[in-house]
Amino acid sequence: MQSFQLNERASTVPPVLSYDRKGWQTGYRSLKEEFDYWIDDIEGEIPPELHGTLFRNGPGMLDVHGQQIQHPFDGDGMICAIAFDHGRAHFRNRFVRTEGYVAEQSAGRILYRGVFGTQKPGGWLANAFDLRLKNIANTNILYWGGKLLALWEAAEPHRLDPATLETLGLDQLEGVLQPGEAFAAHPWIDPACNQDDGAPCLVNFSIKPGLSSTITLFEFNPEGKLLRKHAHAVPGFAFIHDFAITPNYAIFFQNPVSFNPLPFLFGKRGAGECITFNPEKPTQIVVIPRHTEPHTAKRDKLKARIFETHAGFVFHHANAFEQEGEVVIDSVCYGSLPAVEAEADFRETDFDALAPGQLWRFRINLQTQAVQQELLESRCCEFPYVHPAKAGRSHRYIFMGAAHAPEGNAPLQAIVKIDIETGERQLWSAAPQGYVSEPIFVPRSSSAFKNGLPSAELVGAEDDGWLLTLVYDAAQERSDIVILDARALDQEPVARLHLKHHVPYGLHGSFTPHYFESESTDNG
Ligand code: FE
């Protein structure tokens, strides 16, 4: 079966690397200290209109008292909060005090197995049949319904104090979740839900994998109260990290993978290392109607539908929308699942041996069931982001982390802007010593938010705003918060805020126009 990967190597001459591996590796060090300070080492100027808080999540601990974890996805969640007001910025970071973090830090050793291969010391005998999940709260962070929630897809959120980042405990969302129940780390804010008279709502999902898997869809109102919840069975094992929404549908890519639990049960591998990619099988696209009330007498309209496309692996979607009987979805696809090798050191990743993520557009015809795909961007990319007013609506721009070089697989060192209308690209690169994170788009106008939530109305142009990204500077072994003008990525950053320390490579974050800052003790 044809796979997504297009870039066959045309030459055996090795390209000049835009990065140096030793420098890249230094971004994977634990940040054990917790800081709280006003950022005073700034190049350029923080825009005075930039008001609110950028929250970021990611693995902050890559070892437990010197015992290395096996994969960064197993690292304890650490939240960074950067609060902007009147041209000033305040930094704070704190670990989520999960049960596992507290227990391991006080024991001074690894006590839990990780999903991605971290094992307790003592070999397989010490690990066999220990099936406890350590909820590490390390994937995303969301402010919704007056709560700041650290998300990890296999269990419920942890609630934090948005001003101090103090951990308040597990949060079952007013009884919506059972203790330990999954809640994905990729929520969408629908800025104008057509089931709620145009009010914003939060849409998220959970996966219960098995021989047949269950996808549950949740929608919450701005106060955090459950509006709708419905579950759908899909055939086969499902490993689904992200999804996308349109006004009427939720769209999931069920990657062609299978799961053999035996090495996990017998203590030899993490559960995530027991997933194998099946290149001969298609990717199934699951389209679930968001409506719970039938518009018509036809109950079938509320059922999940499954479409097929080429084999490939998708972690992240940029956005989706409806257009003339089609659902259109833009996604970062890999030719195969980047395998988590047992006992391989992630710091020794051979980038050249792996398929790059590339941005594809899929058009799903709901009548004919045909799925068409088109490559939008062949440059290695990840962490796509669109203007929040465009969630579920047709977008013109996509912002992503990208490799510096136009071809091949490499660490993310650049931010790329894709103009779908004109095909134009803009690129800002931090190479050779800089490594970027997910770029978060913040609209320039404060009226792009209503009551602290994104408005569906576009105020100004779709690229009229800033991109906020954390950049690890391997030359200084510290991190910067870089503010880019999203209209002109090819220009110098608007501001570069030098932190006093590094932040390990992170995962996802979000911006809220609420300004959260408590009394600073300035211990930085
Ligand atoms: Fe993700």
Coordinates of C-alpha atoms and ligand atoms in Angstrom, one line a residue:
M1 CA 0.0 0.0 0.0
Q2 CA 1.2 3.5 -0.8
S3 CA 2.4 5.3 2.3
F4 CA 2.6 8.9 3.1
Q5 CA 6.3 9.3 2.7
L6 CA 7.3 11.0 -0.5
N7 CA 10.9 12.0 0.1
E8 CA 12.9 9.1 -1.2
R9 CA 16.6 9.7 -0.8
A10 CA 17.9 10.8 -4.2
S11 CA 21.5 11.1 -3.2
T12 CA 24.0 9.2 -1.0
V13 CA 25.9 12.4 -0.3
P14 CA 25.1 13.3 3.3
P15 CA 23.5 16.7 3.6
V16 CA 25.1 19.4 5.9
L17 CA 23.4 19.2 9.2
S18 CA 21.6 22.3 10.5
Y19 CA 22.1 21.0 14.1
D20 CA 24.7 19.3 16.2
R21 CA 23.6 16.2 18.0
K22 CA 25.5 17.0 21.2
G23 CA 23.8 20.4 21.5
W24 CA 20.4 18.9 20.8
Q25 CA 20.9 16.3 23.5
T26 CA 21.5 18.9 26.2
G27 CA 17.8 19.9 25.9
Y28 CA 17.0 16.6 27.5
R29 CA 18.1 17.4 31.0
S30 CA 15.8 17.4 34.0
L31 CA 14.9 20.9 35.3
K32 CA 14.7 20.1 39.0
E33 CA 14.4 23.6 40.4
E34 CA 11.1 25.5 40.5
F35 CA 11.4 29.2 39.6
D36 CA 9.3 32.3 40.1
Y37 CA 10.7 35.6 38.7
W38 CA 10.2 38.6 36.5
I39 CA 12.0 38.2 33.2
D40 CA 14.4 41.1 32.9
D41 CA 16.9 39.9 30.2
I42 CA 14.9 40.8 27.0
E43 CA 16.0 41.6 23.5
G44 CA 13.4 43.7 21.6
E45 CA 10.2 44.7 23.3
I46 CA 7.2 42.7 24.6
P47 CA 4.2 44.2 22.9
P48 CA 2.3 46.2 25.5
E49 CA -1.1 44.8 24.1
L50 CA 0.0 41.2 24.8
H51 CA -2.0 40.5 27.9
G52 CA -2.6 37.0 29.4
T53 CA -0.9 33.8 30.4
L54 CA 0.9 31.3 28.3
F55 CA 0.8 27.9 29.9
R56 CA 3.0 25.0 28.7
N57 CA 3.3 21.4 29.7
G58 CA 6.0 18.8 29.1
P59 CA 8.2 16.3 30.8
G60 CA 10.4 18.2 33.2
M61 CA 12.1 15.2 34.8
L62 CA 14.2 13.0 32.6
D63 CA 15.6 11.0 35.5
V64 CA 14.6 10.1 39.0
H65 CA 17.6 10.8 41.3
G66 CA 20.0 9.8 38.6
Q67 CA 18.0 6.8 37.3
Q68 CA 17.3 7.7 33.7
I69 CA 13.7 7.3 32.4
Q70 CA 13.4 5.3 29.1
H71 CA 11.5 7.8 27.0
P72 CA 10.7 11.5 27.4
F73 CA 7.0 10.8 27.2
D74 CA 7.4 9.0 30.6
G75 CA 8.7 12.2 32.3
D76 CA 6.8 13.9 35.1
G77 CA 4.7 16.8 33.9
M78 CA 6.1 20.2 34.6
I79 CA 4.0 23.4 34.0
C80 CA 5.5 26.7 32.9
A81 CA 3.4 29.8 33.2
I82 CA 4.5 33.0 31.5
A83 CA 2.2 35.9 32.4
F84 CA 2.3 39.0 30.1
D85 CA 1.0 42.4 31.1
H86 CA 2.0 46.0 30.0
G87 CA 5.2 44.9 28.3
R88 CA 6.4 42.8 31.2
A89 CA 6.6 39.0 31.6
H90 CA 6.7 36.8 34.7
F91 CA 8.0 33.2 34.6
R92 CA 7.0 30.4 37.0
N93 CA 7.4 26.6 36.7
R94 CA 6.2 23.9 39.0
F95 CA 5.9 20.1 38.8
V96 CA 2.5 18.6 39.0
R97 CA 2.4 16.8 42.3
T98 CA 1.0 13.6 41.0
E99 CA 0.8 10.6 43.4
G100 CA 3.7 9.0 41.4
Y101 CA 5.9 12.2 41.4
V102 CA 5.5 12.6 45.2
A103 CA 6.2 9.0 45.9
E104 CA 9.2 8.7 43.6
Q105 CA 10.8 12.0 44.8
S106 CA 10.5 11.0 48.4
A107 CA 11.7 7.4 47.8
G108 CA 14.6 8.7 45.6
R109 CA 14.1 6.0 43.0
I110 CA 11.7 4.8 40.2
L111 CA 8.7 3.1 41.7
Y112 CA 6.4 2.9 38.6
R113 CA 6.7 1.5 35.1
G114 CA 6.1 4.1 32.3
V115 CA 3.9 3.6 29.3
F116 CA 6.9 4.2 27.0
G117 CA 9.3 1.7 28.5
T118 CA 10.6 3.1 31.8
Q119 CA 10.9 0.1 34.1
K120 CA 11.5 -0.2 37.8
P121 CA 15.1 -1.4 38.7
G122 CA 15.4 -5.1 39.1
G123 CA 14.7 -6.5 35.6
W124 CA 11.6 -8.1 34.3
L125 CA 10.9 -10.0 37.5
A126 CA 10.5 -6.7 39.3
N127 CA 8.2 -5.4 36.6
A128 CA 6.0 -8.4 35.5
F129 CA 2.3 -8.0 36.2
D130 CA 2.7 -4.5 37.7
L131 CA 0.0 -3.0 35.6
R132 CA -0.5 0.2 37.6
L133 CA -0.6 3.4 35.5
K134 CA 1.4 6.4 36.7
N135 CA -0.7 9.5 35.8
I136 CA 2.2 11.8 34.9
A137 CA 0.1 14.8 33.8
N138 CA 2.7 15.8 31.2
T139 CA 1.0 16.4 27.8
N140 CA -1.2 19.6 27.7
I141 CA -2.6 22.3 30.0
L142 CA -5.9 24.0 29.6
Y143 CA -7.8 26.8 31.4
W144 CA -11.5 26.1 31.2
G145 CA -14.5 26.7 33.4
G146 CA -12.4 28.5 36.0
K147 CA -10.0 25.5 36.3
L148 CA -6.5 25.0 35.2
L149 CA -6.1 21.4 34.2
A150 CA -3.0 19.4 33.4
L151 CA -3.9 16.7 30.9
W152 CA -2.5 13.2 30.2
E153 CA -4.5 11.1 27.8
A154 CA -4.8 7.8 29.8
A155 CA -6.3 9.2 33.0
E156 CA -8.2 12.1 34.4
P157 CA -6.7 15.7 34.7
H158 CA -4.9 17.2 37.6
R159 CA -6.2 20.6 38.7
L160 CA -3.8 23.3 39.6
D161 CA -4.0 26.8 41.0
P162 CA -3.6 29.1 37.9
A163 CA -1.7 31.8 39.9
T164 CA 0.7 29.6 41.9
L165 CA 0.6 26.3 39.9
E166 CA 0.1 24.5 43.2
T167 CA -1.4 21.1 42.5
L168 CA -5.0 20.9 43.9
G169 CA -5.5 17.2 43.1
L170 CA -7.1 14.9 40.6
D171 CA -10.2 16.4 38.9
Q172 CA -13.1 14.2 37.6
L173 CA -14.9 17.2 36.0
E174 CA -17.8 17.4 38.4
G175 CA -18.4 13.6 38.3
V176 CA -18.2 13.3 34.5
L177 CA -15.3 10.9 34.8
Q178 CA -14.8 7.9 37.0
P179 CA -11.6 7.9 39.1
G180 CA -8.8 6.9 36.7
E181 CA -10.9 7.3 33.6
A182 CA -9.2 8.5 30.4
F183 CA -9.5 12.0 29.1
A184 CA -7.5 13.0 26.1
A185 CA -4.8 15.7 26.1
H186 CA -6.1 17.4 22.9
P187 CA -9.3 19.4 23.6
W188 CA -10.7 21.9 21.1
I189 CA -12.6 25.1 21.9
D190 CA -15.4 25.4 19.4
P191 CA -15.7 29.2 19.4
A192 CA -19.4 29.1 18.3
C193 CA -21.2 25.9 18.9
N194 CA -24.3 25.5 16.7
Q195 CA -26.0 23.3 19.3
D196 CA -25.6 26.0 22.0
D197 CA -26.9 29.1 20.1
G198 CA -23.4 30.1 19.1
A199 CA -21.8 29.9 22.6
P200 CA -18.3 28.5 22.9
C201 CA -17.9 25.0 24.1
L202 CA -15.0 22.6 24.9
V203 CA -14.9 19.3 23.0
N204 CA -12.7 16.5 24.0
F205 CA -12.6 12.7 23.9
S206 CA -11.4 9.5 25.5
I207 CA -10.3 6.2 24.1
K208 CA -10.9 2.8 25.7
P209 CA -8.8 0.5 23.5
G210 CA -9.5 -3.2 23.2
L211 CA -10.4 -5.8 20.5
S212 CA -13.1 -3.3 19.8
S213 CA -12.4 0.2 21.0
T214 CA -14.7 2.9 22.4
I215 CA -14.4 6.6 21.6
T216 CA -16.4 8.8 24.0
L217 CA -17.0 12.4 23.0
F218 CA -17.5 15.1 25.7
E219 CA -18.7 18.7 25.3
F220 CA -18.6 21.2 28.1
N221 CA -20.1 24.7 28.5
P222 CA -17.9 27.7 29.5
E223 CA -18.7 27.1 33.2
G224 CA -17.3 23.6 32.9
K225 CA -20.7 21.8 33.0
L226 CA -21.2 18.8 30.8
L227 CA -23.4 19.5 27.8
R228 CA -23.1 16.2 25.8
K229 CA -21.4 12.9 26.2
H230 CA -21.8 9.9 23.9
A231 CA -19.8 6.8 23.2
H232 CA -19.2 5.0 19.9
A233 CA -17.7 1.5 19.4
V234 CA -15.2 1.2 16.5
P235 CA -13.8 -2.1 15.4
G236 CA -10.2 -3.0 16.3
F237 CA -7.5 -1.7 18.5
A238 CA -7.3 2.1 18.5
F239 CA -4.4 4.3 19.5
I240 CA -5.6 7.8 19.0
H241 CA -3.8 10.8 20.5
D242 CA -5.5 13.8 18.8
F243 CA -8.7 14.6 16.8
A244 CA -10.3 17.5 15.0
I245 CA -13.8 19.0 15.0
T246 CA -16.1 20.8 12.6
P247 CA -19.4 22.4 13.6
N248 CA -21.1 19.0 13.0
Y249 CA -18.5 16.3 13.3
A250 CA -15.6 15.0 15.4
I251 CA -12.9 13.3 13.2
F252 CA -10.4 10.6 14.4
F253 CA -7.6 8.8 12.5
Q254 CA -7.4 5.2 13.6
N255 CA -3.9 4.4 12.7
P256 CA -3.2 0.9 11.4
V257 CA -1.5 -0.5 14.5
S258 CA -1.9 -3.7 16.6
F259 CA -1.1 -4.4 20.2
N260 CA 0.5 -7.4 21.7
P261 CA 0.3 -7.1 25.5
L262 CA 2.5 -10.1 26.4
P263 CA 5.9 -8.3 26.7
F264 CA 4.1 -5.7 28.8
L265 CA 2.5 -8.2 31.1
F266 CA 5.8 -10.1 31.5
G267 CA 7.7 -7.0 32.5
K268 CA 9.8 -6.8 29.4
R269 CA 8.4 -3.7 27.7
G270 CA 6.2 -0.7 28.3
A271 CA 2.7 -0.9 26.9
G272 CA 3.6 1.8 24.3
E273 CA 6.4 -0.4 23.1
C274 CA 4.0 -3.3 22.4
I275 CA 2.2 -1.3 19.6
T276 CA 3.3 -2.3 16.1
F277 CA 2.5 -0.5 12.8
N278 CA 0.9 -2.5 10.0
P279 CA 1.9 -0.8 6.7
E280 CA -0.3 -3.2 4.7
K281 CA -3.5 -2.0 6.4
P282 CA -5.4 1.2 5.7
T283 CA -5.8 4.1 8.1
Q284 CA -9.4 4.3 9.2
I285 CA -11.0 7.8 9.5
V286 CA -13.8 7.8 12.0
V287 CA -16.3 10.6 11.6
I288 CA -18.7 11.0 14.5
P289 CA -21.6 13.4 14.5
R290 CA -21.4 15.8 17.4
H291 CA -25.2 16.2 17.6
T292 CA -27.0 14.2 20.3
E293 CA -30.5 15.3 19.3
P294 CA -31.7 13.9 16.0
H295 CA -32.5 16.6 13.5
T296 CA -34.3 14.1 11.4
A297 CA -36.0 10.8 12.1
K298 CA -33.0 9.0 10.8
R299 CA -31.1 7.7 13.8
D300 CA -28.3 6.6 11.4
K301 CA -27.3 10.2 11.1
L302 CA -26.0 10.0 14.7
K303 CA -23.8 7.0 14.1
A304 CA -20.0 6.9 13.6
R305 CA -19.0 6.4 10.0
I306 CA -15.7 4.9 8.9
F307 CA -13.7 5.9 5.8
E308 CA -10.4 4.5 4.6
T309 CA -7.2 6.0 3.4
H310 CA -3.5 5.0 3.0
A311 CA -1.4 3.5 5.7
G312 CA 0.4 6.1 7.8
F313 CA 0.6 7.4 11.3
V314 CA -0.9 10.7 12.6
F315 CA -0.3 12.2 16.0
H316 CA -1.6 15.7 15.3
H317 CA -4.2 17.4 13.3
A318 CA -4.0 21.1 12.4
N319 CA -7.8 21.7 11.9
A320 CA -10.8 20.4 10.0
F321 CA -13.8 22.1 8.3
E322 CA -16.9 21.3 6.2
Q323 CA -17.1 22.3 2.6
E324 CA -19.6 21.3 -0.1
G325 CA -20.5 17.9 1.3
E326 CA -16.9 17.1 2.3
V327 CA -15.0 17.1 5.5
V328 CA -11.6 18.5 5.0
I329 CA -8.8 17.8 7.5
D330 CA -5.2 18.9 7.6
S331 CA -2.9 16.5 9.5
V332 CA 0.8 15.8 10.1
C333 CA 1.4 12.3 8.8
Y334 CA 4.4 9.9 9.1
G335 CA 5.1 7.1 6.6
S336 CA 5.2 4.8 9.6
L337 CA 4.9 4.8 13.4
P338 CA 8.2 6.0 14.8
A339 CA 9.0 2.8 16.7
V340 CA 9.8 3.0 20.4
E341 CA 12.7 0.5 20.5
A342 CA 13.1 -1.4 23.7
E343 CA 16.2 -0.3 25.6
A344 CA 17.2 2.2 22.9
D345 CA 18.4 5.6 24.2
F346 CA 16.1 8.3 22.9
R347 CA 19.1 10.7 23.0
E348 CA 20.8 8.6 20.3
T349 CA 17.8 9.0 17.9
D350 CA 19.0 8.6 14.3
F351 CA 16.9 11.3 12.7
D352 CA 18.0 10.2 9.2
A353 CA 16.6 6.7 9.8
L354 CA 13.1 8.0 10.6
A355 CA 10.3 9.2 8.4
P356 CA 9.6 12.9 8.7
G357 CA 6.2 14.2 9.6
Q358 CA 4.6 16.0 6.6
L359 CA 1.5 18.1 6.3
W360 CA -1.3 16.5 4.3
R361 CA -4.8 17.5 3.4
F362 CA -7.6 14.9 3.3
R363 CA -11.0 15.5 1.7
I364 CA -13.6 13.0 2.8
N365 CA -16.7 12.9 0.6
L366 CA -19.5 12.0 2.9
Q367 CA -21.7 10.9 0.0
T368 CA -19.4 8.9 -2.1
Q369 CA -17.1 7.8 0.8
A370 CA -14.1 8.7 -1.4
V371 CA -11.0 10.1 0.4
Q372 CA -8.6 12.2 -1.5
Q373 CA -5.2 13.3 -0.1
E374 CA -2.8 16.0 -1.1
L375 CA 0.6 16.9 0.2
L376 CA 0.5 20.5 1.6
E377 CA 4.1 20.7 3.0
S378 CA 6.9 18.2 2.6
R379 CA 9.2 19.8 5.0
C380 CA 9.5 17.9 8.3
C381 CA 7.0 19.4 10.6
E382 CA 5.0 18.9 13.8
F383 CA 2.8 20.7 16.3
P384 CA 0.4 22.5 13.8
Y385 CA -1.6 25.4 15.1
V386 CA -4.3 27.7 13.6
H387 CA -6.0 30.9 14.7
P388 CA -8.5 30.0 17.5
A389 CA -11.4 31.6 15.7
K390 CA -10.8 29.1 12.9
A391 CA -11.2 25.9 15.0
G392 CA -13.5 23.8 12.9
R393 CA -13.8 26.4 10.2
S394 CA -12.0 26.9 7.0
H395 CA -8.5 28.4 7.7
R396 CA -6.0 30.1 5.5
Y397 CA -2.9 29.8 7.6
I398 CA -1.2 27.0 9.5
F399 CA 1.7 27.6 11.8
M400 CA 4.0 24.7 12.8
G401 CA 7.3 23.7 14.2
A402 CA 9.6 22.6 11.3
A403 CA 13.0 21.4 10.4
H404 CA 15.5 24.0 9.3
A405 CA 16.3 22.1 6.0
P406 CA 13.5 21.7 3.4
E407 CA 14.2 17.9 3.1
G408 CA 14.8 15.0 5.4
N409 CA 14.1 14.4 9.0
A410 CA 15.6 16.5 11.7
P411 CA 14.8 18.2 15.1
L412 CA 12.4 21.1 15.0
Q413 CA 14.5 24.3 14.7
A414 CA 12.2 26.6 12.8
I415 CA 8.6 27.9 12.7
V416 CA 6.9 27.8 9.4
K417 CA 3.8 29.5 8.2
I418 CA 1.8 28.0 5.4
D419 CA -0.6 30.2 3.3
I420 CA -3.0 27.7 1.8
E421 CA -4.6 30.3 -0.4
T422 CA -1.4 31.5 -2.2
G423 CA 1.0 28.6 -1.4
E424 CA 3.4 31.1 0.1
R425 CA 5.7 30.0 3.0
Q426 CA 7.4 32.1 5.6
L427 CA 10.0 30.6 7.9
W428 CA 11.9 31.7 11.0
S429 CA 14.8 29.5 11.9
A430 CA 16.6 29.2 15.2
A431 CA 19.3 26.9 13.7
P432 CA 22.0 25.9 14.3
Q433 CA 21.8 26.1 18.1
G434 CA 18.1 26.7 18.7
Y435 CA 15.3 24.1 19.0
V436 CA 11.7 25.2 18.9
S437 CA 8.5 24.0 20.6
E438 CA 4.9 24.2 19.5
P439 CA 4.1 27.7 18.2
I440 CA 1.0 29.2 19.9
F441 CA -0.9 31.8 17.9
V442 CA -2.3 34.7 20.0
P443 CA -4.5 37.2 18.1
R444 CA -3.4 40.8 18.5
S445 CA -6.7 42.4 19.3
S446 CA -8.1 41.8 22.7
S447 CA -11.6 41.8 21.1
A448 CA -10.6 38.4 19.6
F449 CA -11.6 37.1 23.0
K450 CA -15.0 37.4 24.7
N451 CA -15.3 36.6 28.4
G452 CA -11.8 35.2 28.2
L453 CA -12.6 32.7 25.4
P454 CA -11.9 32.9 21.7
S455 CA -14.5 34.5 19.6
A456 CA -15.6 33.0 16.3
E457 CA -15.4 36.4 14.7
L458 CA -12.1 37.2 13.1
V459 CA -10.9 40.6 14.2
G460 CA -8.4 41.8 11.6
A461 CA -6.5 39.4 9.3
E462 CA -6.2 35.7 10.2
D463 CA -2.4 36.2 10.7
D464 CA -2.7 39.4 12.7
G465 CA -1.2 38.3 16.0
W466 CA 1.9 36.8 17.6
L467 CA 3.4 33.3 17.7
L468 CA 4.7 32.4 21.1
T469 CA 7.3 29.6 21.3
L470 CA 9.8 28.3 23.8
V471 CA 13.2 27.9 22.1
Y472 CA 16.0 25.9 23.7
D473 CA 19.4 27.6 23.0
A474 CA 22.0 24.9 23.1
A475 CA 24.8 27.4 22.9
Q476 CA 23.8 29.0 26.2
E477 CA 22.1 25.8 27.6
R478 CA 19.1 27.9 28.6
S479 CA 15.7 28.6 27.0
D480 CA 14.1 31.7 25.5
I481 CA 10.5 32.7 25.0
V482 CA 10.4 34.0 21.5
I483 CA 7.6 36.3 20.3
L484 CA 7.2 36.4 16.5
D485 CA 5.0 38.6 14.4
A486 CA 2.8 36.0 12.7
R487 CA 2.4 38.4 9.7
A488 CA 6.1 38.5 9.0
L489 CA 7.9 35.4 10.2
D490 CA 10.8 36.1 8.0
Q491 CA 11.7 39.1 10.1
E492 CA 13.5 39.2 13.4
P493 CA 11.5 38.2 16.4
V494 CA 9.5 41.0 18.1
A495 CA 11.1 40.0 21.4
R496 CA 13.3 37.3 22.8
L497 CA 13.0 36.7 26.5
H498 CA 16.0 35.0 28.0
L499 CA 15.1 32.7 30.9
K500 CA 17.7 32.1 33.6
H501 CA 17.7 28.3 33.0
H502 CA 16.7 25.8 30.4
V503 CA 13.3 24.2 30.0
P504 CA 13.4 20.6 28.7
Y505 CA 11.7 20.0 25.3
G506 CA 8.0 20.2 26.0
L507 CA 4.7 19.1 24.4
H508 CA 1.7 21.3 24.3
G509 CA 0.4 24.5 25.8
S510 CA -2.4 27.1 25.6
F511 CA -2.9 30.8 26.0
T512 CA -5.6 32.5 28.0
P513 CA -6.2 36.2 28.1
H514 CA -6.6 35.9 31.9
Y515 CA -3.5 37.3 33.6
F516 CA -2.4 35.0 36.4
E517 CA 0.4 36.1 38.6
S518 CA 0.7 35.9 42.4
E519 CA 3.1 37.7 44.6
S520 CA 6.5 36.9 43.2
T521 CA 9.2 35.8 45.6
D522 CA 11.8 36.4 43.0
N523 CA 13.8 33.3 43.7
G524 CA 15.2 33.1 40.2
Ligands
FE1 FE 0.0 15.9 21.2

